[in-house]
Amino acid sequence: MSQPTISKNKTFYCIGLSYQKADATMRGMFSLTPENKDQLLSQAKSEGFEELLVISTCNRTELYGYAEHPFQLIQLLCENSNGSVDDFQKVGYVTKNKEAVHHLFEVGTGLDSQILGDFEIIGQIKQAFNLSRDKGLANAFLERLMNSVINASKRIKNETALSSGAASVSFTAVQYIMQNIPKVSQKNILLFGVGKIGRNTCENLIKHTQNEHITLINRTREKAEQIAGKFNVIVKDFNELRNEISKADVLIVATGAATPTVYKDFINPAQPILILDLSIPKNVEEQVATLPNVTLLHMDELSKRKDEALERRKEAIPQALEIVEEVKEEFFQWLDNRKFAPTIKALKAKLESLKEAEMDFQRKKIENFNEQQAEMISNRIIQKITTQFVNHLKDTSSIDESISWVQEVFQLEV
């Protein structure tokens, strides 16, 4: 796939960074708020980008789009985040064309997730695509690619064990609590932040710990009350955070704040406490870990913990990759067909023009010229010729060279 698009002089790139090389602090620097995403896409549109997909989660930030050079995308990211080009060069990656497409398939199907088989990412990718489409940055190529990735994700979820068992970040956190906190059902658990990870963590806490001492705090109380309405938990105001932390045996922080929200002086040094920071960027001040009686773990540490569900998921990787290859091949076939379609259309028009000229010549030359039979025979010959070229272009490994040859031989203007 030398050019996966009708865009001339441009290449399809993926630029980004992820948990594989960038730690939580670095990922936090490049993370994009909803406002940043909107601003980035608007800037891209004004700068002439044709298609662009922006993914920013706790584990990765990536841009997929056409550019003359990947630096154009890197610059877009750096101008709309707190990261620098120097930082990106240390931890970032660039892939292009087929490799970029394959990477999106692996991300969208959970094969490249920090928790293998985590299918929450496909929902985030769908939201990213909808935002791009609203901004006029999602045309036929990106739409077909997204549909293919979604199809692969569905098939892997339904046909393999890649998503079997509970192995999400939220469940891993609850599992750690249950393994390390004696009599967890009797402990005071405080959950600060009720975004997606916070909601999932709350649900897992209630399901697995049978704890009736769970307190929720969120900057917006109404959101916490919506969650509390589904479960038997307590809601406290944000201004009570410090007081509630001093009483907690377990604190789970899952906010989306750009700077720390839990500080060293919030902690009661006389009260043993387990703190799990599930936020990106980190929302618990690092100095908290220096206090006695404090055990502080971040999402990255939790994600390294292996369990039986993850081991079962690993066994499903070969089958999942087979599905990815199958769906990806269908996408590339569509792409090739789309690529040579204008040439075949022009070839057919050229042959039709030659036919009409020859028909006109024979009408004048042959008495009682059977125009109906000549028309039928000519059309069948044109169809056979164009079909032959289509089959050749589908099978050739050098499609660009073949297209160029057809255009040159028949003097086609495409």
mmCIF file of C-alpha atoms in Angstrom:
data_model
loop_
_atom_site.group_PDB
_atom_site.id
_atom_site.type_symbol
_atom_site.label_atom_id
_atom_site.label_comp_id
_atom_site.label_asym_id
_atom_site.label_seq_id
_atom_site.Cartn_x
_atom_site.Cartn_y
_atom_site.Cartn_z
ATOM 1 C CA MET A 1 0.000 0.000 0.000
ATOM 2 C CA SER A 2 2.118 2.854 -1.211
ATOM 3 C CA GLN A 3 -0.747 5.330 -1.183
ATOM 4 C CA PRO A 4 -3.891 4.197 0.675
ATOM 5 C CA THR A 5 -5.914 7.097 -0.623
ATOM 6 C CA ILE A 6 -6.757 9.210 -3.616
ATOM 7 C CA SER A 7 -4.914 12.063 -1.883
ATOM 8 C CA LYS A 8 -1.888 12.949 -3.968
ATOM 9 C CA ASN A 9 1.555 13.566 -2.448
ATOM 10 C CA LYS A 10 0.325 12.599 1.017
ATOM 11 C CA THR A 11 0.794 9.544 3.208
ATOM 12 C CA PHE A 12 -1.453 8.030 5.867
ATOM 13 C CA TYR A 13 0.359 8.240 9.210
ATOM 14 C CA CYS A 14 -0.196 7.287 12.820
ATOM 15 C CA ILE A 15 1.818 9.289 15.345
ATOM 16 C CA GLY A 16 1.469 8.807 19.065
ATOM 17 C CA LEU A 17 2.703 7.472 22.370
ATOM 18 C CA SER A 18 1.391 4.797 24.706
ATOM 19 C CA TYR A 19 1.900 2.934 27.965
ATOM 20 C CA GLN A 20 4.466 0.688 26.240
ATOM 21 C CA LYS A 21 7.165 3.358 26.320
ATOM 22 C CA ALA A 22 5.712 6.452 27.999
ATOM 23 C CA ASP A 23 5.090 6.453 31.758
ATOM 24 C CA ALA A 24 2.004 7.989 33.345
ATOM 25 C CA THR A 25 3.660 11.389 33.773
ATOM 26 C CA MET A 26 4.661 11.585 30.110
ATOM 27 C CA ARG A 27 1.267 10.311 28.935
ATOM 28 C CA GLY A 28 -0.334 12.974 31.080
ATOM 29 C CA MET A 29 1.664 15.686 29.324
ATOM 30 C CA PHE A 30 0.313 14.599 25.937
ATOM 31 C CA SER A 31 -3.236 13.785 27.056
ATOM 32 C CA LEU A 32 -5.966 15.850 25.397
ATOM 33 C CA THR A 33 -9.044 17.217 27.132
ATOM 34 C CA PRO A 34 -12.299 17.372 25.125
ATOM 35 C CA GLU A 35 -11.610 21.063 24.589
ATOM 36 C CA ASN A 36 -8.072 20.315 23.357
ATOM 37 C CA LYS A 37 -9.401 17.687 20.922
ATOM 38 C CA ASP A 38 -11.957 20.103 19.529
ATOM 39 C CA GLN A 39 -9.318 22.802 19.162
ATOM 40 C CA LEU A 40 -6.848 20.398 17.523
ATOM 41 C CA LEU A 41 -9.397 19.221 14.953
ATOM 42 C CA SER A 42 -10.467 22.778 14.171
ATOM 43 C CA GLN A 43 -6.844 23.758 13.658
ATOM 44 C CA ALA A 44 -6.277 20.727 11.425
ATOM 45 C CA LYS A 45 -9.303 21.637 9.309
ATOM 46 C CA SER A 46 -8.089 25.207 8.895
ATOM 47 C CA GLU A 47 -4.624 23.960 7.907
ATOM 48 C CA GLY A 48 -6.018 21.804 5.106
ATOM 49 C CA PHE A 49 -5.963 18.317 6.597
ATOM 50 C CA GLU A 50 -8.421 16.049 4.789
ATOM 51 C CA GLU A 51 -9.005 13.285 7.340
ATOM 52 C CA LEU A 52 -7.901 13.037 10.963
ATOM 53 C CA LEU A 53 -8.713 10.755 13.893
ATOM 54 C CA VAL A 54 -7.646 11.768 17.420
ATOM 55 C CA ILE A 55 -7.547 9.189 20.219
ATOM 56 C CA SER A 56 -6.658 10.229 23.766
ATOM 57 C CA THR A 57 -7.168 7.781 26.638
ATOM 58 C CA CYS A 58 -5.363 7.066 29.892
ATOM 59 C CA ASN A 59 -3.079 4.638 28.042
ATOM 60 C CA ARG A 60 -2.358 6.414 24.761
ATOM 61 C CA THR A 61 -2.647 9.545 22.652
ATOM 62 C CA GLU A 62 -2.611 9.009 18.876
ATOM 63 C CA LEU A 63 -3.351 10.930 15.705
ATOM 64 C CA TYR A 64 -4.205 9.163 12.430
ATOM 65 C CA GLY A 65 -4.300 11.181 9.248
ATOM 66 C CA TYR A 66 -2.843 12.212 5.912
ATOM 67 C CA ALA A 67 0.191 14.443 5.797
ATOM 68 C CA GLU A 68 3.132 15.232 3.583
ATOM 69 C CA HIS A 69 5.372 14.572 6.603
ATOM 70 C CA PRO A 70 4.619 13.089 10.052
ATOM 71 C CA PHE A 71 6.039 16.188 11.750
ATOM 72 C CA GLN A 72 2.874 18.043 10.717
ATOM 73 C CA LEU A 73 0.862 15.685 12.937
ATOM 74 C CA ILE A 74 3.434 15.746 15.748
ATOM 75 C CA GLN A 75 3.355 19.525 15.717
ATOM 76 C CA LEU A 76 -0.460 19.521 15.888
ATOM 77 C CA LEU A 77 -0.324 17.292 18.959
ATOM 78 C CA CYS A 78 2.354 19.310 20.735
ATOM 79 C CA GLU A 79 0.624 22.642 20.037
ATOM 80 C CA ASN A 80 -2.582 21.369 21.669
ATOM 81 C CA SER A 81 -1.098 19.510 24.653
ATOM 82 C CA ASN A 82 1.571 20.092 27.292
ATOM 83 C CA GLY A 83 4.067 17.853 25.511
ATOM 84 C CA SER A 84 7.025 19.045 23.452
ATOM 85 C CA VAL A 85 8.606 17.768 20.254
ATOM 86 C CA ASP A 86 11.693 16.764 22.264
ATOM 87 C CA ASP A 87 9.519 14.734 24.648
ATOM 88 C CA PHE A 88 7.739 13.089 21.724
ATOM 89 C CA GLN A 89 11.027 12.067 20.127
ATOM 90 C CA LYS A 90 11.949 10.250 23.350
ATOM 91 C CA VAL A 91 8.787 8.163 23.710
ATOM 92 C CA GLY A 92 6.681 8.596 20.564
ATOM 93 C CA TYR A 93 6.283 6.438 17.468
ATOM 94 C CA VAL A 94 5.399 6.951 13.825
ATOM 95 C CA THR A 95 3.912 4.351 11.490
ATOM 96 C CA LYS A 96 2.592 4.822 7.985
ATOM 97 C CA ASN A 97 0.282 3.280 5.398
ATOM 98 C CA LYS A 98 -0.249 -0.456 5.984
ATOM 99 C CA GLU A 99 1.566 -0.374 9.323
ATOM 100 C CA ALA A 100 -0.590 2.543 10.518
ATOM 101 C CA VAL A 101 -3.777 0.739 9.475
ATOM 102 C CA HIS A 102 -2.647 -2.469 11.195
ATOM 103 C CA HIS A 103 -1.853 -0.521 14.361
ATOM 104 C CA LEU A 104 -5.377 0.929 14.485
ATOM 105 C CA PHE A 105 -6.798 -2.598 14.108
ATOM 106 C CA GLU A 106 -4.689 -3.814 17.051
ATOM 107 C CA VAL A 107 -5.669 -0.836 19.189
ATOM 108 C CA GLY A 108 -9.371 -1.093 18.325
ATOM 109 C CA THR A 109 -9.573 -4.827 19.026
ATOM 110 C CA GLY A 110 -7.845 -4.702 22.418
ATOM 111 C CA LEU A 111 -4.700 -6.456 21.206
ATOM 112 C CA ASP A 112 -2.579 -3.400 22.007
ATOM 113 C CA SER A 113 -4.318 -2.463 25.271
ATOM 114 C CA GLN A 114 -2.530 -2.241 28.592
ATOM 115 C CA ILE A 115 -5.036 -4.812 29.841
ATOM 116 C CA LEU A 116 -5.144 -7.332 26.981
ATOM 117 C CA GLY A 117 -8.604 -7.585 25.456
ATOM 118 C CA ASP A 118 -9.895 -4.373 27.038
ATOM 119 C CA PHE A 119 -12.812 -3.547 24.757
ATOM 120 C CA GLU A 120 -13.582 -0.155 26.257
ATOM 121 C CA ILE A 121 -11.196 1.339 23.695
ATOM 122 C CA ILE A 122 -13.496 0.638 20.736
ATOM 123 C CA GLY A 123 -16.161 2.868 22.267
ATOM 124 C CA GLN A 124 -13.600 5.639 22.676
ATOM 125 C CA ILE A 125 -12.510 5.219 19.054
ATOM 126 C CA LYS A 126 -16.135 5.471 17.888
ATOM 127 C CA GLN A 127 -16.511 8.733 19.808
ATOM 128 C CA ALA A 128 -13.281 10.020 18.255
ATOM 129 C CA PHE A 129 -14.552 9.159 14.777
ATOM 130 C CA ASN A 130 -17.902 10.880 15.389
ATOM 131 C CA LEU A 131 -16.041 14.024 16.452
ATOM 132 C CA SER A 132 -13.891 13.905 13.304
ATOM 133 C CA ARG A 133 -16.975 13.430 11.147
ATOM 134 C CA ASP A 134 -18.687 16.403 12.798
ATOM 135 C CA LYS A 135 -15.631 18.488 11.973
ATOM 136 C CA GLY A 136 -15.636 17.372 8.325
ATOM 137 C CA LEU A 137 -12.441 15.351 8.789
ATOM 138 C CA ALA A 138 -13.796 11.861 8.083
ATOM 139 C CA ASN A 139 -14.330 10.935 4.451
ATOM 140 C CA ALA A 140 -14.757 7.606 2.639
ATOM 141 C CA PHE A 141 -11.341 6.177 3.542
ATOM 142 C CA LEU A 142 -11.569 6.822 7.285
ATOM 143 C CA GLU A 143 -15.223 5.779 7.439
ATOM 144 C CA ARG A 144 -14.520 2.453 5.730
ATOM 145 C CA LEU A 145 -11.468 1.899 7.948
ATOM 146 C CA MET A 146 -13.507 2.589 11.092
ATOM 147 C CA ASN A 147 -16.271 0.218 10.010
ATOM 148 C CA SER A 148 -13.668 -2.485 9.385
ATOM 149 C CA VAL A 149 -12.047 -2.014 12.807
ATOM 150 C CA ILE A 150 -15.469 -2.113 14.509
ATOM 151 C CA ASN A 151 -16.329 -5.287 12.588
ATOM 152 C CA ALA A 152 -13.069 -6.948 13.659
ATOM 153 C CA SER A 153 -13.675 -5.907 17.267
ATOM 154 C CA LYS A 154 -17.174 -7.420 17.267
ATOM 155 C CA ARG A 155 -15.995 -10.660 15.709
ATOM 156 C CA ILE A 156 -13.120 -11.064 18.163
ATOM 157 C CA LYS A 157 -15.424 -10.403 21.090
ATOM 158 C CA ASN A 158 -17.986 -12.938 19.831
ATOM 159 C CA GLU A 159 -15.698 -15.601 18.348
ATOM 160 C CA THR A 160 -12.711 -15.664 20.727
ATOM 161 C CA ALA A 161 -11.893 -15.633 24.440
ATOM 162 C CA LEU A 162 -9.865 -12.429 24.172
ATOM 163 C CA SER A 163 -12.385 -10.584 26.352
ATOM 164 C CA SER A 164 -13.274 -13.492 28.641
ATOM 165 C CA GLY A 165 -13.128 -12.996 32.382
ATOM 166 C CA ALA A 166 -12.754 -9.695 34.191
ATOM 167 C CA ALA A 167 -9.399 -8.116 33.489
ATOM 168 C CA SER A 168 -10.108 -4.385 33.268
ATOM 169 C CA VAL A 169 -8.203 -1.779 35.239
ATOM 170 C CA SER A 170 -11.191 -1.306 37.539
ATOM 171 C CA PHE A 171 -11.490 -5.009 38.288
ATOM 172 C CA THR A 172 -7.724 -5.343 38.789
ATOM 173 C CA ALA A 173 -7.926 -2.534 41.363
ATOM 174 C CA VAL A 174 -10.769 -4.221 43.234
ATOM 175 C CA GLN A 175 -8.977 -7.555 43.051
ATOM 176 C CA TYR A 176 -5.882 -5.982 44.629
ATOM 177 C CA ILE A 177 -7.994 -4.479 47.412
ATOM 178 C CA MET A 178 -9.621 -7.830 48.184
ATOM 179 C CA GLN A 179 -6.246 -9.604 48.247
ATOM 180 C CA ASN A 180 -4.499 -7.041 50.466
ATOM 181 C CA ILE A 181 -7.127 -5.582 52.797
ATOM 182 C CA PRO A 182 -8.372 -7.984 55.540
ATOM 183 C CA LYS A 183 -12.105 -7.858 56.288
ATOM 184 C CA VAL A 184 -12.616 -5.548 53.319
ATOM 185 C CA SER A 185 -16.399 -5.575 53.722
ATOM 186 C CA GLN A 186 -16.006 -3.703 57.031
ATOM 187 C CA LYS A 187 -13.548 -1.053 55.825
ATOM 188 C CA ASN A 188 -14.233 2.565 54.890
ATOM 189 C CA ILE A 189 -13.717 2.887 51.138
ATOM 190 C CA LEU A 190 -13.655 6.311 49.494
ATOM 191 C CA LEU A 191 -13.962 6.663 45.717
ATOM 192 C CA PHE A 192 -13.005 10.087 44.378
ATOM 193 C CA GLY A 193 -14.107 10.618 40.769
ATOM 194 C CA VAL A 194 -17.008 8.983 38.953
ATOM 195 C CA GLY A 195 -15.901 8.973 35.322
ATOM 196 C CA LYS A 196 -15.961 5.724 33.354
ATOM 197 C CA ILE A 197 -13.206 4.043 35.375
ATOM 198 C CA GLY A 198 -14.699 5.355 38.611
ATOM 199 C CA ARG A 199 -18.154 4.014 37.748
ATOM 200 C CA ASN A 200 -16.781 0.610 36.778
ATOM 201 C CA THR A 201 -14.682 0.479 39.950
ATOM 202 C CA CYS A 202 -17.693 1.348 42.082
ATOM 203 C CA GLU A 203 -19.748 -1.392 40.449
ATOM 204 C CA ASN A 204 -16.983 -3.959 40.970
ATOM 205 C CA LEU A 205 -16.506 -2.897 44.594
ATOM 206 C CA ILE A 206 -20.156 -3.458 45.373
ATOM 207 C CA LYS A 207 -20.342 -6.699 43.412
ATOM 208 C CA HIS A 208 -17.257 -8.337 44.914
ATOM 209 C CA THR A 209 -16.712 -6.866 48.402
ATOM 210 C CA GLN A 210 -20.248 -6.674 49.848
ATOM 211 C CA ASN A 211 -19.057 -3.460 51.488
ATOM 212 C CA GLU A 212 -21.713 -1.074 52.820
ATOM 213 C CA HIS A 213 -19.250 1.666 53.747
ATOM 214 C CA ILE A 214 -18.458 3.038 50.300
ATOM 215 C CA THR A 215 -18.441 6.826 49.897
ATOM 216 C CA LEU A 216 -18.434 8.713 46.597
ATOM 217 C CA ILE A 217 -17.095 12.217 46.074
ATOM 218 C CA ASN A 218 -17.034 14.088 42.795
ATOM 219 C CA ARG A 219 -16.450 17.735 41.938
ATOM 220 C CA THR A 220 -19.982 17.739 40.540
ATOM 221 C CA ARG A 221 -22.189 16.200 43.236
ATOM 222 C CA GLU A 222 -25.031 15.497 40.805
ATOM 223 C CA LYS A 223 -22.894 12.996 38.867
ATOM 224 C CA ALA A 224 -22.016 11.158 42.068
ATOM 225 C CA GLU A 225 -25.688 11.070 43.047
ATOM 226 C CA GLN A 226 -26.587 9.527 39.688
ATOM 227 C CA ILE A 227 -24.186 6.659 40.425
ATOM 228 C CA ALA A 228 -25.358 6.416 44.033
ATOM 229 C CA GLY A 229 -28.934 6.042 42.809
ATOM 230 C CA LYS A 230 -27.994 2.701 41.272
ATOM 231 C CA PHE A 231 -26.080 1.391 44.303
ATOM 232 C CA ASN A 232 -26.213 1.518 48.069
ATOM 233 C CA VAL A 233 -23.438 4.077 48.615
ATOM 234 C CA ILE A 234 -22.975 7.418 50.370
ATOM 235 C CA VAL A 235 -22.362 10.716 48.571
ATOM 236 C CA LYS A 236 -20.374 13.558 50.122
ATOM 237 C CA ASP A 237 -19.649 17.073 48.877
ATOM 238 C CA PHE A 238 -16.303 17.883 47.276
ATOM 239 C CA ASN A 239 -15.416 20.241 50.140
ATOM 240 C CA GLU A 240 -15.523 17.231 52.495
ATOM 241 C CA LEU A 241 -12.802 15.390 50.571
ATOM 242 C CA ARG A 242 -10.011 16.055 53.048
ATOM 243 C CA ASN A 243 -12.106 14.993 56.040
ATOM 244 C CA GLU A 244 -13.274 11.806 54.320
ATOM 245 C CA ILE A 245 -9.724 10.869 53.294
ATOM 246 C CA SER A 246 -8.610 11.107 56.931
ATOM 247 C CA LYS A 247 -11.177 8.418 57.836
ATOM 248 C CA ALA A 248 -10.679 6.127 54.851
ATOM 249 C CA ASP A 249 -9.007 2.721 54.913
ATOM 250 C CA VAL A 250 -8.968 2.624 51.118
ATOM 251 C CA LEU A 251 -8.891 5.607 48.749
ATOM 252 C CA ILE A 252 -9.436 5.180 45.003
ATOM 253 C CA VAL A 253 -8.719 8.257 42.897
ATOM 254 C CA ALA A 254 -10.156 8.226 39.369
ATOM 255 C CA THR A 255 -10.497 11.853 38.364
ATOM 256 C CA GLY A 256 -9.674 13.559 35.094
ATOM 257 C CA ALA A 257 -7.905 16.555 36.622
ATOM 258 C CA ALA A 258 -4.786 17.870 34.889
ATOM 259 C CA THR A 259 -2.932 18.387 38.203
ATOM 260 C CA PRO A 260 -2.845 16.486 41.540
ATOM 261 C CA THR A 261 -5.996 16.649 43.650
ATOM 262 C CA VAL A 262 -4.811 14.630 46.668
ATOM 263 C CA TYR A 263 -1.909 16.089 48.646
ATOM 264 C CA LYS A 264 0.384 14.903 51.411
ATOM 265 C CA ASP A 265 -1.273 17.049 54.064
ATOM 266 C CA PHE A 266 -4.661 15.424 53.301
ATOM 267 C CA ILE A 267 -3.443 12.141 54.812
ATOM 268 C CA ASN A 268 -3.817 11.185 58.463
ATOM 269 C CA PRO A 269 -0.388 9.691 59.303
ATOM 270 C CA ALA A 270 -1.888 7.693 62.148
ATOM 271 C CA GLN A 271 -4.409 5.958 59.873
ATOM 272 C CA PRO A 272 -3.152 3.097 57.632
ATOM 273 C CA ILE A 273 -4.470 3.666 54.144
ATOM 274 C CA LEU A 274 -4.243 2.024 50.734
ATOM 275 C CA ILE A 275 -4.383 4.532 47.868
ATOM 276 C CA LEU A 276 -4.965 3.454 44.276
ATOM 277 C CA ASP A 277 -4.473 6.226 41.705
ATOM 278 C CA LEU A 278 -6.309 5.251 38.515
ATOM 279 C CA SER A 279 -5.951 8.698 36.949
ATOM 280 C CA ILE A 280 -4.001 9.938 33.941
ATOM 281 C CA PRO A 281 -2.177 12.173 34.608
ATOM 282 C CA LYS A 282 -1.460 11.116 38.196
ATOM 283 C CA ASN A 283 -3.802 12.818 40.650
ATOM 284 C CA VAL A 284 -2.097 11.832 43.897
ATOM 285 C CA GLU A 285 0.930 13.904 44.858
ATOM 286 C CA GLU A 286 4.046 11.707 44.744
ATOM 287 C CA GLN A 287 5.149 12.830 48.231
ATOM 288 C CA VAL A 288 2.150 10.975 49.643
ATOM 289 C CA ALA A 289 4.089 7.729 49.183
ATOM 290 C CA THR A 290 6.720 8.891 51.693
ATOM 291 C CA LEU A 291 4.251 8.905 54.579
ATOM 292 C CA PRO A 292 4.191 6.029 57.076
ATOM 293 C CA ASN A 293 1.159 3.735 56.918
ATOM 294 C CA VAL A 294 0.543 4.685 53.259
ATOM 295 C CA THR A 295 0.575 2.198 50.385
ATOM 296 C CA LEU A 296 0.287 4.050 47.068
ATOM 297 C CA LEU A 297 -0.140 2.275 43.726
ATOM 298 C CA HIS A 298 -0.707 3.816 40.323
ATOM 299 C CA MET A 299 -2.570 2.342 37.365
ATOM 300 C CA ASP A 300 0.678 1.301 35.668
ATOM 301 C CA GLU A 301 1.626 -0.919 38.617
ATOM 302 C CA LEU A 302 -1.819 -2.494 38.787
ATOM 303 C CA SER A 303 -1.771 -3.215 35.077
ATOM 304 C CA LYS A 304 1.391 -5.297 35.409
ATOM 305 C CA ARG A 305 -0.331 -7.731 37.722
ATOM 306 C CA LYS A 306 -1.217 -10.957 36.016
ATOM 307 C CA ASP A 307 -4.262 -13.040 36.703
ATOM 308 C CA GLU A 308 -5.889 -16.137 35.263
ATOM 309 C CA ALA A 309 -8.209 -14.133 33.031
ATOM 310 C CA LEU A 310 -5.285 -12.450 31.311
ATOM 311 C CA GLU A 311 -3.509 -15.775 30.812
ATOM 312 C CA ARG A 312 -6.639 -17.178 29.150
ATOM 313 C CA ARG A 313 -6.830 -14.116 26.978
ATOM 314 C CA LYS A 314 -3.262 -14.597 25.781
ATOM 315 C CA GLU A 315 -4.215 -17.998 24.401
ATOM 316 C CA ALA A 316 -6.797 -16.281 22.179
ATOM 317 C CA ILE A 317 -4.279 -13.930 20.542
ATOM 318 C CA PRO A 318 -3.525 -16.136 17.465
ATOM 319 C CA GLN A 319 -7.233 -16.540 16.678
ATOM 320 C CA ALA A 320 -7.827 -12.812 17.163
ATOM 321 C CA LEU A 321 -4.944 -11.969 14.837
ATOM 322 C CA GLU A 322 -6.405 -14.276 12.174
ATOM 323 C CA ILE A 323 -9.657 -12.303 12.316
ATOM 324 C CA VAL A 324 -7.752 -9.020 12.111
ATOM 325 C CA GLU A 325 -5.872 -10.249 9.023
ATOM 326 C CA GLU A 326 -9.092 -11.403 7.368
ATOM 327 C CA VAL A 327 -10.976 -8.145 7.919
ATOM 328 C CA LYS A 328 -7.912 -6.061 7.141
ATOM 329 C CA GLU A 329 -7.450 -7.883 3.825
ATOM 330 C CA GLU A 330 -11.055 -7.065 2.906
ATOM 331 C CA PHE A 331 -10.345 -3.416 3.692
ATOM 332 C CA PHE A 332 -7.199 -3.368 1.532
ATOM 333 C CA GLN A 333 -9.130 -5.056 -1.292
ATOM 334 C CA TRP A 334 -11.723 -2.291 -1.104
ATOM 335 C CA LEU A 335 -8.914 0.248 -1.047
ATOM 336 C CA ASP A 336 -7.254 -1.209 -4.142
ATOM 337 C CA ASN A 337 -10.587 -1.323 -5.968
ATOM 338 C CA ARG A 338 -11.190 2.298 -5.026
ATOM 339 C CA LYS A 339 -7.713 3.153 -6.184
ATOM 340 C CA PHE A 340 -7.990 1.745 -9.691
ATOM 341 C CA ALA A 341 -11.703 2.487 -10.205
ATOM 342 C CA PRO A 342 -11.077 5.926 -11.816
ATOM 343 C CA THR A 343 -8.611 4.345 -14.290
ATOM 344 C CA ILE A 344 -11.041 1.551 -15.224
ATOM 345 C CA LYS A 345 -13.825 4.109 -15.642
ATOM 346 C CA ALA A 346 -11.589 6.208 -17.899
ATOM 347 C CA LEU A 347 -10.522 3.101 -19.848
ATOM 348 C CA LYS A 348 -14.128 2.101 -20.448
ATOM 349 C CA ALA A 349 -14.941 5.632 -21.623
ATOM 350 C CA LYS A 350 -11.946 5.553 -23.993
ATOM 351 C CA LEU A 351 -13.038 2.181 -25.434
ATOM 352 C CA GLU A 352 -16.594 3.488 -25.835
ATOM 353 C CA SER A 353 -15.193 6.466 -27.737
ATOM 354 C CA LEU A 354 -13.172 4.173 -30.005
ATOM 355 C CA LYS A 355 -16.259 2.024 -30.555
ATOM 356 C CA GLU A 356 -18.430 4.995 -31.548
ATOM 357 C CA ALA A 357 -15.792 6.224 -33.988
ATOM 358 C CA GLU A 358 -15.479 2.778 -35.552
ATOM 359 C CA MET A 359 -19.282 2.321 -35.699
ATOM 360 C CA ASP A 360 -19.607 5.644 -37.490
ATOM 361 C CA PHE A 361 -16.895 4.604 -39.963
ATOM 362 C CA GLN A 362 -18.536 1.213 -40.686
ATOM 363 C CA ARG A 363 -21.994 2.731 -41.171
ATOM 364 C CA LYS A 364 -20.649 4.736 -44.081
ATOM 365 C CA LYS A 365 -18.576 1.907 -45.515
ATOM 366 C CA ILE A 366 -20.862 -1.133 -45.252
ATOM 367 C CA GLU A 367 -24.228 -1.261 -46.973
ATOM 368 C CA ASN A 368 -27.048 -2.587 -44.787
ATOM 369 C CA PHE A 369 -24.788 -2.305 -41.777
ATOM 370 C CA ASN A 370 -26.367 -4.231 -38.850
ATOM 371 C CA GLU A 371 -25.899 -1.612 -36.149
ATOM 372 C CA GLN A 372 -27.710 -3.599 -33.438
ATOM 373 C CA GLN A 373 -25.448 -6.638 -33.784
ATOM 374 C CA ALA A 374 -22.317 -4.480 -33.966
ATOM 375 C CA GLU A 375 -23.378 -2.628 -30.824
ATOM 376 C CA MET A 376 -23.947 -5.864 -28.922
ATOM 377 C CA ILE A 377 -20.646 -7.422 -30.001
ATOM 378 C CA SER A 378 -18.691 -4.230 -29.273
ATOM 379 C CA ASN A 379 -20.178 -3.876 -25.795
ATOM 380 C CA ARG A 380 -19.300 -7.482 -24.945
ATOM 381 C CA ILE A 381 -15.725 -6.983 -26.112
ATOM 382 C CA ILE A 382 -15.409 -3.770 -24.041
ATOM 383 C CA GLN A 383 -16.764 -5.587 -20.995
ATOM 384 C CA LYS A 384 -14.304 -8.464 -21.455
ATOM 385 C CA ILE A 385 -11.360 -6.089 -21.864
ATOM 386 C CA THR A 386 -12.200 -4.017 -18.777
ATOM 387 C CA THR A 387 -12.851 -7.179 -16.727
ATOM 388 C CA GLN A 388 -9.446 -8.517 -17.780
ATOM 389 C CA PHE A 389 -7.767 -5.329 -16.605
ATOM 390 C CA VAL A 390 -9.712 -5.339 -13.318
ATOM 391 C CA ASN A 391 -8.622 -8.924 -12.596
ATOM 392 C CA HIS A 392 -5.026 -8.045 -13.402
ATOM 393 C CA LEU A 393 -5.061 -5.001 -11.114
ATOM 394 C CA LYS A 394 -6.601 -7.041 -8.280
ATOM 395 C CA ASP A 395 -3.880 -9.680 -8.504
ATOM 396 C CA THR A 396 -0.807 -7.587 -9.210
ATOM 397 C CA SER A 397 1.652 -6.695 -6.471
ATOM 398 C CA SER A 398 2.651 -3.492 -8.265
ATOM 399 C CA ILE A 399 -0.719 -1.824 -8.677
ATOM 400 C CA ASP A 400 0.677 1.713 -9.017
ATOM 401 C CA GLU A 401 2.972 0.650 -11.850
ATOM 402 C CA SER A 402 0.144 -1.206 -13.626
ATOM 403 C CA ILE A 403 -2.256 1.728 -13.315
ATOM 404 C CA SER A 404 0.394 4.057 -14.698
ATOM 405 C CA TRP A 405 0.999 1.679 -17.615
ATOM 406 C CA VAL A 406 -2.719 1.464 -18.508
ATOM 407 C CA GLN A 407 -3.035 5.246 -18.352
ATOM 408 C CA GLU A 408 0.001 5.716 -20.583
ATOM 409 C CA VAL A 409 -0.930 3.080 -23.204
ATOM 410 C CA PHE A 410 -4.512 4.317 -23.622
ATOM 411 C CA GLN A 411 -3.621 8.000 -23.046
ATOM 412 C CA LEU A 412 -6.130 8.299 -20.215
ATOM 413 C CA GLU A 413 -6.720 11.485 -18.268
ATOM 414 C CA VAL A 414 -7.647 10.535 -14.688
#
